[in-house]
Structure formats: structure tokens, C-alpha cells
Amino acid sequence: MPAPPAPPVSLNPAQLEAVHHLSGPCLVLAGAGSGKTRVIVHKIARLMQAGLEPGQIAAITFTNKAAQEMRERAKALVGARAARELVVSTFHSLGVRILRQDGEAIGLKARFSILDSDDVLALLREAGGCSDNALAKRWQWTISLWKNQGLDSAGAAAIASQPEERMAAQLMALYEQRLAAFQAVDFDDLIGLPLKLLQRDEAARLRWQSRFGHVLVDEYQDTNAVQYALLKLLVSHPDERRAGHFTAVGDDDQSIYGWRGATLANLQRLPSDWPRLKRITLEQNYRSTGHILRAANSVIAANPKLFEKKLWSEFGDGEPVRLLQADSEEHEAERAVAFIQGLRSQGGQAIAPRDFAVLYRANHQAKPFEQKLRAAQIPYRVSGGTSYFDRVEIKDLCAWLRLLVNPDDDPAFLRAVTSPKRGIGQQTLAKLGEFAGQWKLSLFESLFAPSLAAQLGSKAVAGLHEFGRCVNDLEQRARQTTGTEAARTLLTGWLTDIGYEQHLHGGEDSAKLATARWGNVLDFIDWIARRCGAGDDEPAATGSQTVLQVAQSISIIISIAERGDEQDVVTLSTLHAAKGLEWPHVFLAGVNEGLLPFRSDVEEATPERVQEERRLMYVGITRARQTLAVSSLRRRKKGRDTVQGIPSRFIAEMKLDESRGREDPKERLKKLRAELAARVAAG
């Protein structure tokens, strides 16, 4: 394959330096809006020009959406064929790839199941004999955090200090046993198990180390301890000339995921772990105006610095940052609507609803904005709301697909066998579970055991056998079916055979809701069928796939899927969900002590927590391109009470010229009325 042309000189000097550094490890400190994705895709082209094949280059990021954007931008630079062969992947998708290929070395079948969050919660509740969902979720969260720190149940037990932690460690041991029995993994295992595999199996380790000539990691500041250990293992090599060929791209000022295990220690460790590390800082911002960047720089300056960095742009000062104060949450929402309407009245059709975002610290803050936007007939969407893949009907069908991939997946079995209901009740399933436990079989294996009839009545056994035959028949046909139309025919025929549409209409939902659910089902079938025709988002996927192959990868796709349909609506979003996005006009809401920085009644506001909250404020400020309004509350709700609102310390840290930035609402209204009167007079 011919190498692509050299990257054009359309990059600034720091970006060019990052693109052309190929001789060893490289850390690119990319400030907000500084063109980090541009650097990554141009470096991919430069690596190919230097002789690497596309399949020897891995670009790893955190979301399917980011991976898809990266692949599309690489395609424009290196061509469609090369882009298909690049390993552009999430960390978790790469983990799936490693485990599917080499997981048998640690006792994992190639067709293992990936449990979603609800499955994990159900297993923990069952293991702990718990009916308290909130308690089970705390166990789930604690176990996930331990896994992200590289701990197993024995390691967790050694550090558990509180009674609830000790209980979680005991449950973690039972949970590990159940995962092994079910041939299943959870989302955290998709990083931890590949690391364990490569640490233990020298042949697999050398194979994967030799596979990649260069690894690029986006959003490096969001990596946890296990992800760093996996990356370090992948880019190490017995031959020193082949070791350390990686580029880490990140920003210590945007590290906002400490609560889920991400650690800035990974940035601190790079220079000591890789003494030849080349550090390059990207400070030129291509997104925001001068006033916005000065506010962002001023806020983040209050944090201790790992690496010095100061954003600047060539866009000029622009509008001053606006400071607003509202009497209550409802008043703040009204002011947000006025902010949107005011800018649109000035810009006309050139400013669309999609140009606006209202950002806040916590999901519960969205409600008054929804109410006021609806009243003003302004379309909106709540980012981070119920996922398409969290819908009941989609989870039902995914359970069937998981069972095709791994018949030992007991949680999937229990959902599929009752969706739709087929006369198999809870009593029958309980007896089947006892039988499976006694003989150490999965629930599906137990269906056809000769001695099962002695435990259950003939009617129950007949119903179970019918279900088993249906699954086996679908699995056989799914193994042989490729192409979009053939897949669509197979799947719609299957839905007819099991009577799923009638199941939806026969439930407790209204006819209108049942019809909407059926529409979601057909959309899902179309989504799978299209993947059977064109490949999925797994690394280096090419050509058509069978329905079974798509089913094998569907859990990981769903776990980090993002349906980013381009709609002309105002975005309501938490600050965490807004990271990586940008809008021309941003309204930053609820910037009060107790909200941002957030402080709960049970947790102490440690310096580290406040520093992470300050980084969250920095992320919020740097989402804005042209206009930024920062709002605080004079009074705010706290539970059932209303308390005095104290402006956040971060507002003072922005060091704004308040005589220019603070907006007088009366003067603003007077100006708008004058403009309207002038338009009317002009005819």
C-alpha cells in the first residue's frame, strides 16, 4: 500500500512537532480546543509515511463516538482502505478483541458474555440476599472502583476498613465465582482481564506487543491505574528499539473522572517510567474568544500545576463573560430562556437552537429548565437521559442475542425465557435453578438433562424444551446469515415466531406506548442488519458479518454507545457529559457553593475534591465558543428546604471585570424592547 503524502503544513509549530516525533514516547499536553484530534490523525498519516502498515497503528479512545469521529477524519487523510485497517478502538473494544483471541489462557471461552449494569446489580443483590437497591448499587460502585484500581476480592478484603466495605469485599468473592461459572465478564473486566492475561501468558504478550508499531491514546488524563498498566504492557518490548513507541494526548486541567478511578498519577508517572519521553504543549485554542479563555485560565490557575499551560487564541476578545444572579431555580430557568431568546432575536435564523447549551453539575438541576423551555416552545434534549439501549424492549432482545453467543449466560437466559412469557413461571425457574446448581450446569444446559423431568412436571419441561429449541434454531441460522437484507429477514421472522409484537401489545402499556416500543424494536433490527452488511465498530472490522458475529460484539457496543443524532435543539447537559463537546453559546447554571463545587452532607470537601471540581468548572467555561453566561442562585433548594445561595468561589477566581460582565436585566429588557419597536416601525 503506498504511503500517504506528508501531512500538510496547516498545523501550528507545536502540532507539527508532535506529529513528526516518531523516535520514542511522546506526551502531548493538549489544552481545551487546541486541535488534539487533528494531531492524532495527522500523526497516523505521518506514521504510515514512515513505513508502518495501517494495521500496525492503534488509536485508542474512550467512546465509540470519539472512535468513529477519529476513523472518519483519518479516512479523509489516508483514504478509505487504510482507514478500515487502522485499529481505531475504545479501550474496552480492544480488551474484547484480546480476550476473544487469547482468553482461553485464563479460562475464558471465546464466546463469553458481557454483563450490563443491571445484570451486575441483580447478581450482587442475589449474592447478598439484598432487596435494598440503593445498598446493592453502593456495593456495585465500590467493587467497580476496586477493579479500576487493579484489585481482586482478596486485595479488596485486605484494604476494606468499614463494615460496608468488608461486606462488599465478601460479595466480590462470590461475584467473581458467579462470573466464572457463567463464562461472563463485566465492563471493568474488559480492561482487567486482558492485563491479567498479558501478565501471565508470555506468548500472548509478545504477540500483542509485536502487533502494534505505535499506539496513540486520546484523553490520556481519563485513564485509570489498570488502563495505564495495560497500555504500558502493550508498548513495552524485549527489543528496546521497539519499546515505548506511543503518543499519549491529554490535559491535566480536564481530569474530571477521579470518582470512577481516573488518576492524574498516570501523567506524573510517564516521565519516570519513560525517561526518553518527549513533552509537547498545545496552547493555541481554536474554539473560544479571549474573554472566555482568560476566565478559564484564571480559574484553573488556582490549582497546583503538573505542567504549566496557558490557552490563547487569535479570535479577539469577543463578548465579556456575563454574570447573572437569579432568585430561585425557576427564575434561573427563565433567565436561561431569555438568554436564548435574546441572542436569537439579534442573530435571527443564523442562530439555531442547536447553538445553545445549558450546563449544570447534577442531573436533578434539569427539571426547571425543561419546564421553562417547553413553555417557551423551544425544542431541547436532555443529554445523558435514558439511553436507547436501556429501553425494556431493547434489553429483552439483547438477552436473546447474548444467549446465542453464550448459552451459559444465566442472567440472559432468565430474561429471554420470560420475554415474551411462554407459561414458564417463577416457580418453574426456581426449580430449574436448584437443579442447575445441584449438577453444576448452566440453566440452558439443564434444559435437556434427562433427569430434569423428575424435578418438574411434563408441561413445564415441554415449555422449557420449546424455548431451548427456539434458541438453538436461531443460533444455527444466525451463524450462517450474512448481509443486510438476509439478516433483516431472519430477525423479523424470529420476532414473528416468538410473537414479540403481540407480547408488547398484551402488556400493561397503553396501545400508543406499545406501538412506540415496537417501532424501537424495528429500529434495533435495522441497526443490527446494517452491521451485518458493513461491519461494526470493532477494531479493523471489514466486510460483511454474520448475525452471530454482530451478536458477539453487541454488548460492548451497547455499553458505550452514544446516539448522537443531529437535532436542532437546545442541549441540557451535566458538565461531565459535556466534556469533549462545544457550542457557540453556553449558559452555566447553579454556580453556587454546595453545587459547584459540589459538597454532600456526608463527605468532606478535601483539597483534592475541590481541585477536581475546579477542573469541572474549567471544562464548563471552555465549552463556549462565543458567548458564556455564568449564573448563581440567591436562594436554592436543598432537599425539602430552601437555603441561602452563596456564589461559588470559582466566580471570584474567574477575575472578571464585573462592571462589563454583569448584566443589568432591566437595561437588557429595555434594549430588546427598543430593538423590537425599531423593527416594527421599519415595517
XYZ file of C-alpha atoms in Angstrom:
683
model
C 0.000 0.000 0.000
C 1.508 3.374 -0.980
C 2.208 5.720 1.900
C 0.053 8.851 2.164
C 1.605 12.204 1.404
C 3.340 14.074 4.213
C 0.946 15.983 6.489
C 0.354 19.474 5.064
C 1.851 22.478 6.796
C -1.555 23.592 8.073
C -0.588 22.756 11.639
C 0.927 25.194 14.089
C 4.571 24.644 15.184
C 3.691 22.721 18.371
C 1.253 20.473 16.484
C 3.886 19.810 13.795
C 6.441 18.880 16.449
C 4.011 16.350 17.950
C 3.182 14.870 14.533
C 6.815 14.446 13.489
C 8.177 12.999 16.752
C 8.398 9.275 15.895
C 11.554 8.141 17.685
C 10.098 7.344 21.090
C 7.436 8.048 23.721
C 5.600 11.352 23.392
C 3.245 13.224 25.751
C 1.102 15.879 24.060
C -0.457 18.206 26.641
C -3.428 19.415 24.623
C -5.379 22.286 26.147
C -9.112 22.596 25.563
C -9.897 23.318 21.894
C -6.238 23.039 20.824
C -6.787 20.534 17.998
C -5.769 17.260 19.648
C -7.797 15.019 17.299
C -6.202 16.832 14.353
C -2.773 15.998 15.769
C -3.681 12.324 16.236
C -4.995 11.789 12.697
C -2.081 13.680 11.128
C 0.344 11.601 13.181
C -1.344 8.439 11.878
C -0.636 9.670 8.333
C 2.962 10.512 9.280
C 3.497 7.033 10.785
C 2.250 5.441 7.568
C 4.569 7.676 5.551
C 7.415 6.445 7.774
C 6.642 2.844 6.800
C 4.093 1.439 9.243
C 1.176 -0.525 7.831
C -2.278 0.763 8.915
C -2.922 -2.420 10.940
C 0.221 -1.712 12.986
C -1.205 1.582 14.250
C -3.639 1.652 17.179
C -5.562 4.785 18.177
C -7.353 4.258 21.483
C -10.024 6.498 22.981
C -12.883 6.246 25.468
C -16.136 6.302 23.495
C -17.461 4.789 20.292
C -18.454 8.266 19.150
C -14.890 9.568 19.529
C -13.504 6.461 17.793
C -15.930 6.893 14.897
C -15.027 10.575 14.506
C -11.331 9.689 14.553
C -11.790 6.996 11.906
C -13.763 9.369 9.652
C -11.133 12.084 9.939
C -8.355 9.563 9.268
C -10.286 8.325 6.226
C -10.260 11.840 4.759
C -6.479 11.993 5.230
C -5.217 8.478 4.389
C -8.051 7.035 2.288
C -10.912 4.622 2.941
C -8.928 1.384 2.551
C -6.188 2.377 5.008
C -8.722 3.788 7.467
C -10.557 0.433 7.533
C -7.349 -1.360 8.511
C -6.390 1.043 11.305
C -7.103 -0.204 14.822
C -9.257 2.731 15.942
C -10.863 1.491 19.126
C -12.074 2.179 22.624
C -10.041 0.672 25.462
C -12.915 -1.718 26.117
C -13.297 -2.820 22.496
C -9.577 -3.562 22.364
C -9.986 -5.583 25.566
C -12.778 -7.606 23.927
C -10.537 -8.245 20.935
C -7.689 -9.523 23.135
C -10.000 -11.757 25.187
C -11.834 -13.212 22.174
C -8.477 -14.189 20.674
C -6.474 -15.308 23.724
C -8.912 -15.508 26.658
C -8.698 -19.320 26.862
C -5.295 -18.860 28.526
C -7.153 -17.583 31.606
C -10.090 -19.991 31.330
C -12.431 -17.808 29.269
C -14.235 -19.216 26.249
C -14.179 -17.155 23.063
C -17.956 -16.753 23.271
C -18.095 -15.227 26.748
C -20.915 -12.835 27.721
C -20.585 -9.198 28.721
C -22.950 -8.273 31.545
C -24.561 -4.865 31.628
C -25.029 -2.767 34.751
C -28.489 -4.199 35.514
C -27.181 -7.778 35.269
C -24.362 -6.961 37.686
C -26.771 -5.333 40.120
C -29.073 -8.374 40.022
C -26.161 -10.752 40.684
C -24.977 -8.691 43.651
C -28.481 -8.477 45.115
C -28.868 -12.227 44.787
C -25.396 -12.939 46.239
C -26.020 -10.601 49.159
C -29.648 -11.648 49.720
C -30.496 -7.970 49.432
C -33.742 -6.236 48.488
C -32.309 -2.737 49.071
C -31.409 -1.440 45.604
C -29.514 1.575 46.948
C -27.276 -0.649 49.093
C -26.652 -3.040 46.186
C -25.676 -0.083 43.980
C -23.152 1.046 46.596
C -21.657 -2.466 46.550
C -21.575 -2.321 42.759
C -19.870 1.061 42.748
C -17.308 0.023 45.368
C -16.418 -3.198 43.527
C -16.065 -1.292 40.252
C -13.718 1.220 41.881
C -11.603 -1.605 43.326
C -11.386 -3.270 39.915
C -10.286 0.021 38.338
C -7.509 0.146 40.935
C -6.369 -3.340 39.927
C -7.706 -5.155 42.998
C -9.415 -8.558 43.127
C -11.553 -9.714 46.058
C -8.516 -10.760 48.098
C -6.876 -7.370 47.565
C -10.135 -5.596 48.362
C -10.545 -7.569 51.604
C -7.046 -6.521 52.649
C -7.843 -2.790 52.388
C -11.529 -2.796 53.441
C -11.832 -0.851 56.700
C -15.544 -0.084 57.171
C -18.263 -2.738 57.757
C -19.953 -1.972 54.417
C -16.609 -2.227 52.611
C -15.873 -5.576 54.255
C -19.305 -6.821 53.174
C -18.618 -5.599 49.620
C -15.301 -7.469 49.578
C -17.021 -10.702 50.668
C -19.662 -10.229 47.959
C -16.926 -9.506 45.424
C -15.537 -13.016 46.036
C -18.978 -14.586 45.444
C -19.476 -12.343 42.421
C -16.161 -13.497 40.922
C -17.269 -17.132 41.333
C -20.575 -16.467 39.580
C -18.902 -14.653 36.686
C -16.564 -17.607 36.185
C -19.474 -20.067 36.320
C -21.482 -18.044 33.799
C -18.468 -17.532 31.476
C -19.245 -13.842 31.761
C -17.378 -10.588 32.354
C -18.460 -7.124 33.376
C -17.384 -3.837 31.858
C -14.412 -3.369 34.207
C -13.142 -6.871 33.393
C -12.650 -5.820 29.767
C -9.541 -3.966 30.947
C -8.534 -6.026 33.999
C -8.675 -9.455 32.357
C -6.592 -8.542 29.265
C -3.989 -7.127 31.666
C -4.047 -10.339 33.708
C -3.776 -12.384 30.506
C -0.780 -10.477 29.131
C 0.963 -10.553 32.504
C 0.617 -14.338 32.766
C 0.974 -15.540 29.175
C 4.321 -14.653 27.598
C 3.372 -15.881 24.114
C 0.217 -13.740 24.057
C 2.117 -10.771 25.468
C 4.813 -10.936 22.758
C 2.186 -11.414 20.075
C 0.294 -8.263 21.056
C 3.464 -6.243 21.672
C 4.677 -7.159 18.186
C 1.276 -6.387 16.681
C 1.489 -2.607 17.152
C 4.280 -0.393 15.870
C 2.757 2.695 17.505
C -0.102 3.283 19.936
C -1.851 6.642 20.262
C -4.052 7.259 23.329
C -6.619 10.059 23.378
C -7.937 11.626 26.627
C -4.989 10.136 28.485
C -5.868 12.034 31.672
C -9.011 9.884 31.955
C -7.105 6.591 32.254
C -7.231 4.613 35.489
C -4.464 2.519 37.043
C -5.440 -0.658 35.176
C -5.674 1.072 31.795
C -2.215 2.551 32.275
C -0.795 -0.844 33.238
C -2.354 -2.397 30.104
C -1.013 0.399 27.892
C 2.457 0.080 29.431
C 2.473 -3.656 28.776
C 1.332 -3.228 25.148
C 4.054 -0.690 24.307
C 6.866 -2.499 26.136
C 9.019 -4.933 24.149
C 12.121 -7.056 24.845
C 13.799 -5.279 21.915
C 14.467 -1.768 23.244
C 14.328 -0.358 19.714
C 10.640 -1.338 19.544
C 9.700 -0.286 23.080
C 7.926 2.929 24.057
C 6.511 3.796 20.654
C 3.403 5.599 21.836
C 1.803 9.036 21.909
C -0.330 9.995 24.912
C -2.587 13.003 24.304
C -4.319 14.580 27.287
C -4.843 17.572 29.535
C -4.292 17.514 33.290
C -6.645 20.517 33.580
C -9.544 18.401 32.237
C -9.166 15.404 34.542
C -12.704 15.169 35.984
C -13.285 11.441 36.462
C -11.445 10.751 39.712
C -14.701 9.392 41.178
C -14.551 6.471 38.739
C -10.869 5.677 39.124
C -9.147 8.040 36.671
C -5.931 9.321 38.184
C -3.522 12.150 37.416
C -0.793 9.861 38.788
C -0.697 8.322 35.304
C 0.524 11.667 33.938
C 3.041 12.010 36.754
C 4.424 8.506 36.151
C 5.156 8.917 32.450
C 8.436 10.882 32.765
C 9.831 8.409 35.328
C 8.605 5.274 33.531
C 9.851 6.558 30.168
C 12.991 8.714 30.657
C 13.152 9.468 26.898
C 9.642 10.969 26.990
C 9.196 13.996 24.727
C 6.729 16.541 26.176
C 4.930 18.952 23.839
C 2.347 21.528 24.934
C -0.521 22.738 22.730
C -1.731 26.126 23.973
C -3.282 27.772 20.904
C -7.056 27.455 21.188
C -9.189 27.223 18.041
C -12.560 27.406 19.803
C -13.100 30.326 22.171
C -12.729 34.090 22.369
C -10.215 35.916 24.534
C -12.612 36.826 27.358
C -13.676 33.188 27.734
C -10.090 31.888 27.698
C -8.901 34.445 30.253
C -11.711 33.381 32.607
C -10.743 29.723 32.117
C -7.022 30.393 32.651
C -7.750 32.411 35.788
C -9.909 29.693 37.353
C -7.518 26.811 36.690
C -4.524 28.852 37.905
C -5.779 28.239 41.466
C -4.977 24.521 41.099
C -1.463 23.138 41.626
C 0.058 22.554 38.185
C 1.574 19.321 36.914
C 2.601 21.067 33.695
C 2.411 24.794 33.007
C -0.008 25.745 30.234
C -1.960 28.885 29.250
C -4.573 28.956 26.491
C -4.676 31.745 23.909
C -6.448 32.309 20.595
C -6.413 34.629 17.585
C -10.179 35.273 17.728
C -10.003 38.555 19.640
C -11.688 39.335 22.946
C -15.305 38.823 21.890
C -18.133 39.464 24.329
C -17.350 39.712 28.061
C -18.461 36.753 30.151
C -21.908 37.555 31.595
C -22.567 37.153 35.307
C -26.197 36.578 36.298
C -27.930 36.140 39.631
C -31.342 34.519 39.998
C -33.761 34.472 42.919
C -34.529 30.743 42.575
C -34.144 27.735 40.263
C -37.327 28.722 38.395
C -36.099 32.292 37.965
C -32.738 30.977 36.736
C -34.518 28.860 34.115
C -36.481 31.921 32.982
C -33.229 33.832 32.623
C -31.760 30.976 30.568
C -34.752 31.183 28.215
C -34.293 34.967 27.993
C -30.587 34.417 27.245
C -31.509 32.127 24.334
C -34.318 34.315 23.018
C -32.241 37.482 23.329
C -29.341 36.117 21.278
C -31.692 34.642 18.675
C -33.549 37.939 18.315
C -30.224 39.602 17.482
C -28.929 36.901 15.177
C -32.188 35.812 13.558
C -32.222 32.475 11.783
C -28.414 32.412 11.785
C -28.560 31.330 15.448
C -30.355 27.995 15.823
C -31.446 26.122 18.972
C -28.563 23.653 18.443
C -26.140 26.537 19.075
C -27.098 26.658 22.776
C -26.293 24.517 25.795
C -27.393 24.825 29.409
C -24.804 23.075 31.609
C -25.120 22.143 35.289
C -23.403 19.987 37.893
C -26.094 17.363 38.599
C -28.994 15.761 36.704
C -31.639 16.972 39.175
C -30.998 20.570 38.069
C -32.501 19.912 34.611
C -36.199 19.924 35.561
C -36.928 23.687 35.785
C -35.063 24.290 32.504
C -37.188 21.628 30.806
C -40.369 23.247 32.126
C -39.457 26.777 31.013
C -38.166 25.674 27.594
C -41.381 23.735 26.957
C -43.438 26.760 27.993
C -41.450 28.916 25.558
C -41.863 26.268 22.817
C -38.088 25.930 22.455
C -37.064 22.368 21.467
C -34.473 20.689 23.707
C -32.946 17.357 24.627
C -31.504 16.184 27.928
C -28.078 14.692 27.334
C -27.410 11.640 29.455
C -31.106 10.781 29.791
C -32.470 7.267 29.331
C -30.334 5.541 26.721
C -31.970 3.953 23.715
C -30.305 0.706 24.793
C -31.770 0.940 28.299
C -35.306 0.557 26.985
C -37.076 -2.564 28.198
C -37.798 -3.913 24.721
C -34.187 -3.492 23.560
C -32.818 -5.176 26.678
C -35.226 -8.084 26.047
C -33.869 -8.676 22.551
C -30.268 -8.228 23.677
C -30.817 -11.018 26.220
C -31.750 -13.385 23.375
C -28.669 -12.338 21.385
C -26.391 -12.800 24.390
C -27.794 -16.295 24.856
C -26.936 -17.162 21.253
C -23.340 -16.143 21.904
C -23.009 -17.826 25.295
C -25.609 -20.404 26.389
C -24.045 -20.326 29.887
C -25.186 -16.708 30.387
C -27.764 -17.314 33.123
C -28.904 -13.663 33.526
C -29.617 -13.535 29.777
C -31.464 -16.872 29.993
C -33.758 -15.633 32.765
C -34.700 -12.535 30.793
C -35.109 -14.236 27.412
C -37.215 -17.140 28.702
C -39.815 -14.704 30.032
C -39.705 -12.210 27.120
C -42.251 -12.940 25.853
C -43.915 -15.013 28.544
C -44.470 -18.613 27.497
C -46.179 -20.191 30.510
C -42.903 -20.659 32.368
C -43.422 -19.179 35.812
C -41.107 -18.203 38.636
C -41.704 -21.482 40.457
C -40.526 -23.457 37.425
C -37.461 -21.223 37.059
C -36.646 -21.572 40.759
C -36.717 -25.382 40.492
C -34.632 -25.216 37.313
C -32.112 -23.061 39.192
C -31.921 -25.585 42.043
C -31.371 -28.393 39.542
C -28.648 -26.424 37.718
C -26.896 -25.619 40.980
C -27.036 -29.234 42.159
C -25.441 -30.566 38.966
C -23.207 -27.524 38.361
C -24.782 -26.787 34.999
C -25.909 -23.550 33.401
C -29.664 -23.029 33.183
C -29.625 -23.627 29.428
C -27.569 -26.823 29.758
C -30.072 -28.067 32.319
C -32.985 -27.807 29.880
C -32.162 -31.049 28.101
C -30.787 -33.040 31.043
C -32.583 -36.450 31.139
C -33.192 -36.225 34.889
C -34.891 -32.800 34.723
C -38.300 -34.426 34.208
C -38.055 -35.892 37.715
C -37.857 -32.344 39.153
C -40.518 -30.641 37.016
C -43.889 -31.537 35.582
C -44.221 -32.570 31.935
C -45.924 -29.294 30.955
C -43.108 -27.197 32.412
C -40.452 -29.385 30.762
C -42.244 -29.126 27.404
C -42.286 -25.310 27.643
C -38.587 -25.225 28.507
C -37.754 -27.617 25.656
C -39.670 -25.434 23.203
C -37.691 -22.398 24.328
C -34.398 -24.316 24.043
C -35.187 -25.481 20.524
C -36.094 -21.917 19.523
C -32.735 -20.625 20.800
C -30.769 -23.423 19.097
C -32.560 -22.898 15.804
C -31.958 -19.150 15.882
C -28.281 -19.698 16.777
C -27.765 -22.053 13.839
C -29.381 -19.666 11.358
C -27.594 -16.629 12.858
C -24.261 -18.432 12.344
C -24.950 -18.763 8.604
C -26.716 -15.474 7.779
C -24.742 -12.524 6.380
C -25.722 -9.339 4.567
C -28.204 -6.645 5.469
C -31.357 -7.950 3.794
C -30.834 -11.587 4.801
C -30.238 -10.524 8.408
C -33.340 -8.341 8.421
C -35.432 -11.236 7.063
C -34.072 -13.647 9.664
C -34.646 -11.299 12.602
C -38.128 -10.102 11.635
C -39.138 -13.744 11.075
C -37.815 -14.626 14.526
C -39.836 -11.819 16.137
C -42.948 -13.136 14.395
C -42.231 -16.696 15.548
C -41.946 -15.712 19.213
C -44.880 -13.278 18.998
C -42.951 -10.317 20.331
C -45.235 -7.627 18.886
C -48.268 -9.302 20.487
C -46.264 -9.525 23.728
C -45.812 -5.744 23.720
C -49.456 -5.029 22.979
C -50.610 -7.571 25.561
C -48.667 -5.931 28.382
C -49.666 -3.150 30.737
C -48.569 -0.385 28.361
C -51.089 1.752 26.507
C -51.614 0.964 22.820
C -49.712 4.141 21.907
C -46.717 3.198 24.072
C -46.748 -0.402 22.809
C -46.665 0.889 19.225
C -43.747 3.168 20.088
C -41.916 0.233 21.672
C -42.482 -1.878 18.555
C -41.051 0.965 16.477
C -37.924 0.876 18.654
C -37.680 -2.880 18.068
C -37.820 -2.462 14.290
C -35.201 0.289 14.520
C -32.974 -2.069 16.516
C -33.387 -4.868 13.973
C -32.425 -2.453 11.207
C -29.370 -1.366 13.244
C -28.167 -4.989 13.533
C -28.934 -5.755 9.884
C -26.887 -2.807 8.670
C -23.925 -4.022 10.742
C -24.223 -7.437 9.098
C -23.742 -5.716 5.781
C -20.944 -3.291 6.569
C -19.015 -4.454 9.639
C -19.194 -2.987 13.119
C -17.087 -0.635 15.193
C -14.719 -3.332 16.408
C -11.077 -2.593 15.573
C -10.205 -3.167 11.924
C -13.559 -4.759 11.121
C -14.001 -5.239 7.399
C -16.625 -6.719 5.118
C -19.933 -8.326 5.982
C -20.560 -10.296 9.169
C -22.935 -12.995 10.274
C -25.725 -12.157 12.686
C -23.888 -14.229 15.298
C -20.684 -12.217 14.821
C -22.592 -8.979 15.359
C -24.239 -10.509 18.444
C -20.779 -11.362 19.817
C -19.771 -7.702 19.817
C -23.117 -6.138 20.629
C -22.667 -5.943 24.412
C -19.545 -3.816 24.189
C -21.114 -1.622 21.503
C -24.177 -1.075 23.674
C -22.182 -0.419 26.837
C -20.557 2.677 25.385
C -22.999 3.501 22.607
C -23.935 7.099 22.087
C -26.796 8.006 19.790
C -25.713 11.469 18.774
C -28.402 12.255 16.246
C -28.004 15.811 14.976
C -31.179 17.584 16.024
C -31.874 21.300 16.043
C -32.497 21.514 19.784
C -31.055 23.191 22.855
C -28.835 20.794 24.822
C -29.339 20.369 28.575
C -26.363 18.511 29.988
C -24.300 17.808 33.057
C -20.767 19.161 32.942
C -19.364 15.637 32.911
C -21.438 14.658 29.873
C -20.479 17.909 28.091
C -16.757 17.154 28.082
C -15.433 16.926 24.531
C -18.333 18.983 23.144
C -18.693 22.665 22.301
C -21.402 25.209 21.489
C -21.383 28.840 20.313
C -23.434 29.924 23.348
C -23.318 28.370 26.830
C -25.376 29.083 29.950
C -23.565 27.711 33.024
C -26.196 27.236 35.748
C -26.170 26.848 39.528
C -22.604 28.050 40.098
C -23.022 28.067 43.866
C -21.134 26.684 46.825
C -22.507 23.207 47.524
C -23.419 22.690 43.856
C -20.193 23.657 42.075
C -18.016 22.809 43.884
C -20.365 20.022 44.922
C -20.379 19.075 48.557
C -22.542 16.412 50.158
C -23.534 16.348 53.805
C -21.553 13.157 54.451
C -18.310 13.825 52.552
C -15.602 16.249 53.496
C -14.583 18.783 50.837
C -10.932 17.733 50.642
C -8.452 19.872 48.653
C -8.287 17.109 46.032
C -12.077 17.106 45.618
C -12.194 20.901 45.277
C -9.391 20.763 42.700
C -11.362 18.262 40.609
C -14.496 20.433 40.895
C -12.398 23.410 39.743
C -11.320 21.384 36.705
C -15.011 20.702 36.086
C -15.686 24.470 36.118
C -12.792 24.910 33.661
C -14.342 22.290 31.373
C -17.690 24.121 31.536
C -16.159 27.507 30.662
C -14.176 26.105 27.734
C -17.268 24.541 26.098
C -18.288 28.050 24.943
C -17.095 29.483 21.651
C -18.627 32.982 21.520
C -20.895 33.716 24.479
C -20.786 32.497 28.081
C -23.271 33.316 30.849
C -22.467 32.193 34.403
C -25.466 32.068 36.750
C -25.669 31.750 40.521
C -28.693 31.491 42.843
C -29.586 33.841 45.702
C -31.685 31.085 47.233
C -31.577 27.401 46.308
C -33.362 24.200 47.177
C -31.604 21.694 49.379
C -33.794 18.662 49.854
C -37.147 19.987 51.023
C -35.652 23.189 52.374
C -34.729 26.480 50.743
C -31.355 27.849 51.832
C -29.352 30.964 51.101
C -27.338 30.668 47.907
C -23.654 31.525 48.148
C -21.933 32.267 44.829
C -19.241 29.726 44.055
C -15.635 30.592 44.874
C -14.955 29.837 41.199
C -16.789 33.008 40.124
C -14.320 35.194 42.029
C -11.459 33.100 40.648
C -12.553 33.967 37.081
C -11.328 37.547 37.804
C -13.911 39.154 35.566
C -14.354 42.882 35.075
C -17.787 42.814 36.704
C -18.652 46.313 35.533
C -18.540 44.909 31.988
C -19.587 41.342 32.623
C -22.527 41.725 34.985
C -25.734 42.156 33.045
C -28.463 44.544 34.236
C -31.684 42.703 33.341
C -33.757 45.916 33.237
C -31.364 47.575 30.820
C -31.246 44.409 28.748
C -35.055 44.271 28.537
C -35.241 47.973 27.663
C -32.734 47.423 24.838
C -34.671 44.451 23.450
C -37.949 46.426 23.508
C -36.278 49.326 21.697
C -34.938 46.975 19.026
C -38.386 45.411 18.579
C -40.052 48.826 18.294
C -37.484 49.869 15.685
C -38.205 46.763 13.623
C -41.965 47.346 13.795
C -41.515 50.988 12.759
C -39.334 49.925 9.833
C -42.234 47.822 8.593
